[in-house]
């Protein structure tokens, strides 16, 4: 009796290529989720998860009972909101402006200039900004001095720390964010623009009537992903600018978890905070996705 030949599934090469990625997510993303159980325990590193006593929702109650945590949560929400309002539209605007450049060499130079800050670490970015904002030798205070304004210690004042954090992110990552939007714009059918020109539409009209509606699905997806990371502003981005003079308005959940969890060794308490942050992010994605589907029919799932 002859054996049937082995029939491989369609696109089996793609499935094979995806296997290392699946293992990565299983090993480094999903298996560590089981450690979240210590949020409901009084975890002891010597007894381990199996030997540590259960604490129920004690750490979650403690989290919301502390005025310090509520202040830090407020800081995180405000900074995330500022980043959403002021930083998210910048890559879209940059992509639209770059798309209008007709001199190819100049366009490539501008793209390179706006992309470059992305490849700098936050430590380097922090050093550059500390130098620029220095009250004694900083370029910004030097310019202010020419107008008769007294030097300002920007990093030592709670008023400026949020603006500095959001502004630094805009400078560093906005150019890199334009790549996706430029790719979406490149996929627009040129016939649409030719028809608009015949109808007498100018460049501005073409942008608002063709370009933006055509990339709206891309904008929606990236907006939903941004909402999912609403409370995840980034540890390094804040930590390098943080000091006792600006921590009242500058400290966020990530830096607080570092201080309370690793420095003060409150492992269960900070795990509860991390679990709360992840739950909020999941809820924001679900709500945003539902609203997006109702408004324009596009969503993540």
PDB file of N, CA, C and O in Angstrom, residues 4 21 58 61 67 91 105 127 200-201 208 215 236 265:
ATOM      1  N   UNK A   4       0.510   8.169   1.151  1.00  0.00           N
ATOM      2  CA  UNK A   4       0.117   9.432   0.538  1.00  0.00           C
ATOM      3  C   UNK A   4       1.228  10.449   0.686  1.00  0.00           C
ATOM      4  O   UNK A   4       1.866  10.520   1.742  1.00  0.00           O
ATOM      5  N   UNK A  21       9.393  34.120  16.374  1.00  0.00           N
ATOM      6  CA  UNK A  21       8.661  35.228  16.994  1.00  0.00           C
ATOM      7  C   UNK A  21       7.654  34.747  18.011  1.00  0.00           C
ATOM      8  O   UNK A  21       7.496  35.349  19.085  1.00  0.00           O
ATOM      9  N   UNK A  58      -5.028  43.475  49.427  1.00  0.00           N
ATOM     10  CA  UNK A  58      -4.430  44.431  50.376  1.00  0.00           C
ATOM     11  C   UNK A  58      -3.560  45.472  49.668  1.00  0.00           C
ATOM     12  O   UNK A  58      -3.632  46.669  49.972  1.00  0.00           O
ATOM     13  N   UNK A  61      -5.635  48.047  47.776  1.00  0.00           N
ATOM     14  CA  UNK A  61      -6.229  49.028  48.696  1.00  0.00           C
ATOM     15  C   UNK A  61      -5.174  50.024  49.151  1.00  0.00           C
ATOM     16  O   UNK A  61      -5.432  51.234  49.229  1.00  0.00           O
ATOM     17  N   UNK A  67      -1.687  59.004  49.403  1.00  0.00           N
ATOM     18  CA  UNK A  67      -1.761  60.274  48.682  1.00  0.00           C
ATOM     19  C   UNK A  67      -0.625  60.399  47.684  1.00  0.00           C
ATOM     20  O   UNK A  67      -0.785  60.991  46.613  1.00  0.00           O
ATOM     21  N   UNK A  91       4.087  63.820  13.966  1.00  0.00           N
ATOM     22  CA  UNK A  91       4.537  62.995  12.829  1.00  0.00           C
ATOM     23  C   UNK A  91       3.608  63.081  11.621  1.00  0.00           C
ATOM     24  O   UNK A  91       4.072  63.014  10.479  1.00  0.00           O
ATOM     25  N   UNK A 105      16.557  65.817  -3.505  1.00  0.00           N
ATOM     26  CA  UNK A 105      17.752  65.865  -2.654  1.00  0.00           C
ATOM     27  C   UNK A 105      17.443  66.595  -1.348  1.00  0.00           C
ATOM     28  O   UNK A 105      17.810  66.131  -0.261  1.00  0.00           O
ATOM     29  N   UNK A 127      21.537  64.644  28.261  1.00  0.00           N
ATOM     30  CA  UNK A 127      22.743  65.460  28.388  1.00  0.00           C
ATOM     31  C   UNK A 127      22.691  66.700  27.518  1.00  0.00           C
ATOM     32  O   UNK A 127      23.114  67.790  27.935  1.00  0.00           O
ATOM     33  N   UNK A 200      -9.569  71.354 -10.553  1.00  0.00           N
ATOM     34  CA  UNK A 200      -9.126  72.666 -10.089  1.00  0.00           C
ATOM     35  C   UNK A 200      -8.733  72.720  -8.623  1.00  0.00           C
ATOM     36  O   UNK A 200      -8.585  73.808  -8.058  1.00  0.00           O
ATOM     37  N   UNK A 201      -8.528  71.572  -7.988  1.00  0.00           N
ATOM     38  CA  UNK A 201      -8.144  71.555  -6.568  1.00  0.00           C
ATOM     39  C   UNK A 201      -6.666  71.886  -6.412  1.00  0.00           C
ATOM     40  O   UNK A 201      -5.817  71.356  -7.140  1.00  0.00           O
ATOM     41  N   UNK A 208      -6.406  67.893   2.227  1.00  0.00           N
ATOM     42  CA  UNK A 208      -7.546  67.681   3.120  1.00  0.00           C
ATOM     43  C   UNK A 208      -8.614  66.762   2.523  1.00  0.00           C
ATOM     44  O   UNK A 208      -9.359  66.118   3.273  1.00  0.00           O
ATOM     45  N   UNK A 215      -5.194  58.191   4.555  1.00  0.00           N
ATOM     46  CA  UNK A 215      -4.338  57.620   5.608  1.00  0.00           C
ATOM     47  C   UNK A 215      -5.060  57.578   6.957  1.00  0.00           C
ATOM     48  O   UNK A 215      -4.425  57.293   7.976  1.00  0.00           O
ATOM     49  N   UNK A 236      13.169  55.590  31.267  1.00  0.00           N
ATOM     50  CA  UNK A 236      14.405  56.336  30.976  1.00  0.00           C
ATOM     51  C   UNK A 236      14.117  57.791  30.633  1.00  0.00           C
ATOM     52  O   UNK A 236      14.838  58.693  31.053  1.00  0.00           O
ATOM     53  N   UNK A 265      12.390  47.531  47.826  1.00  0.00           N
ATOM     54  CA  UNK A 265      12.089  46.086  47.818  1.00  0.00           C
ATOM     55  C   UNK A 265      10.635  45.769  48.202  1.00  0.00           C
ATOM     56  O   UNK A 265      10.366  44.798  48.892  1.00  0.00           O
TER      57      UNK A 265
END
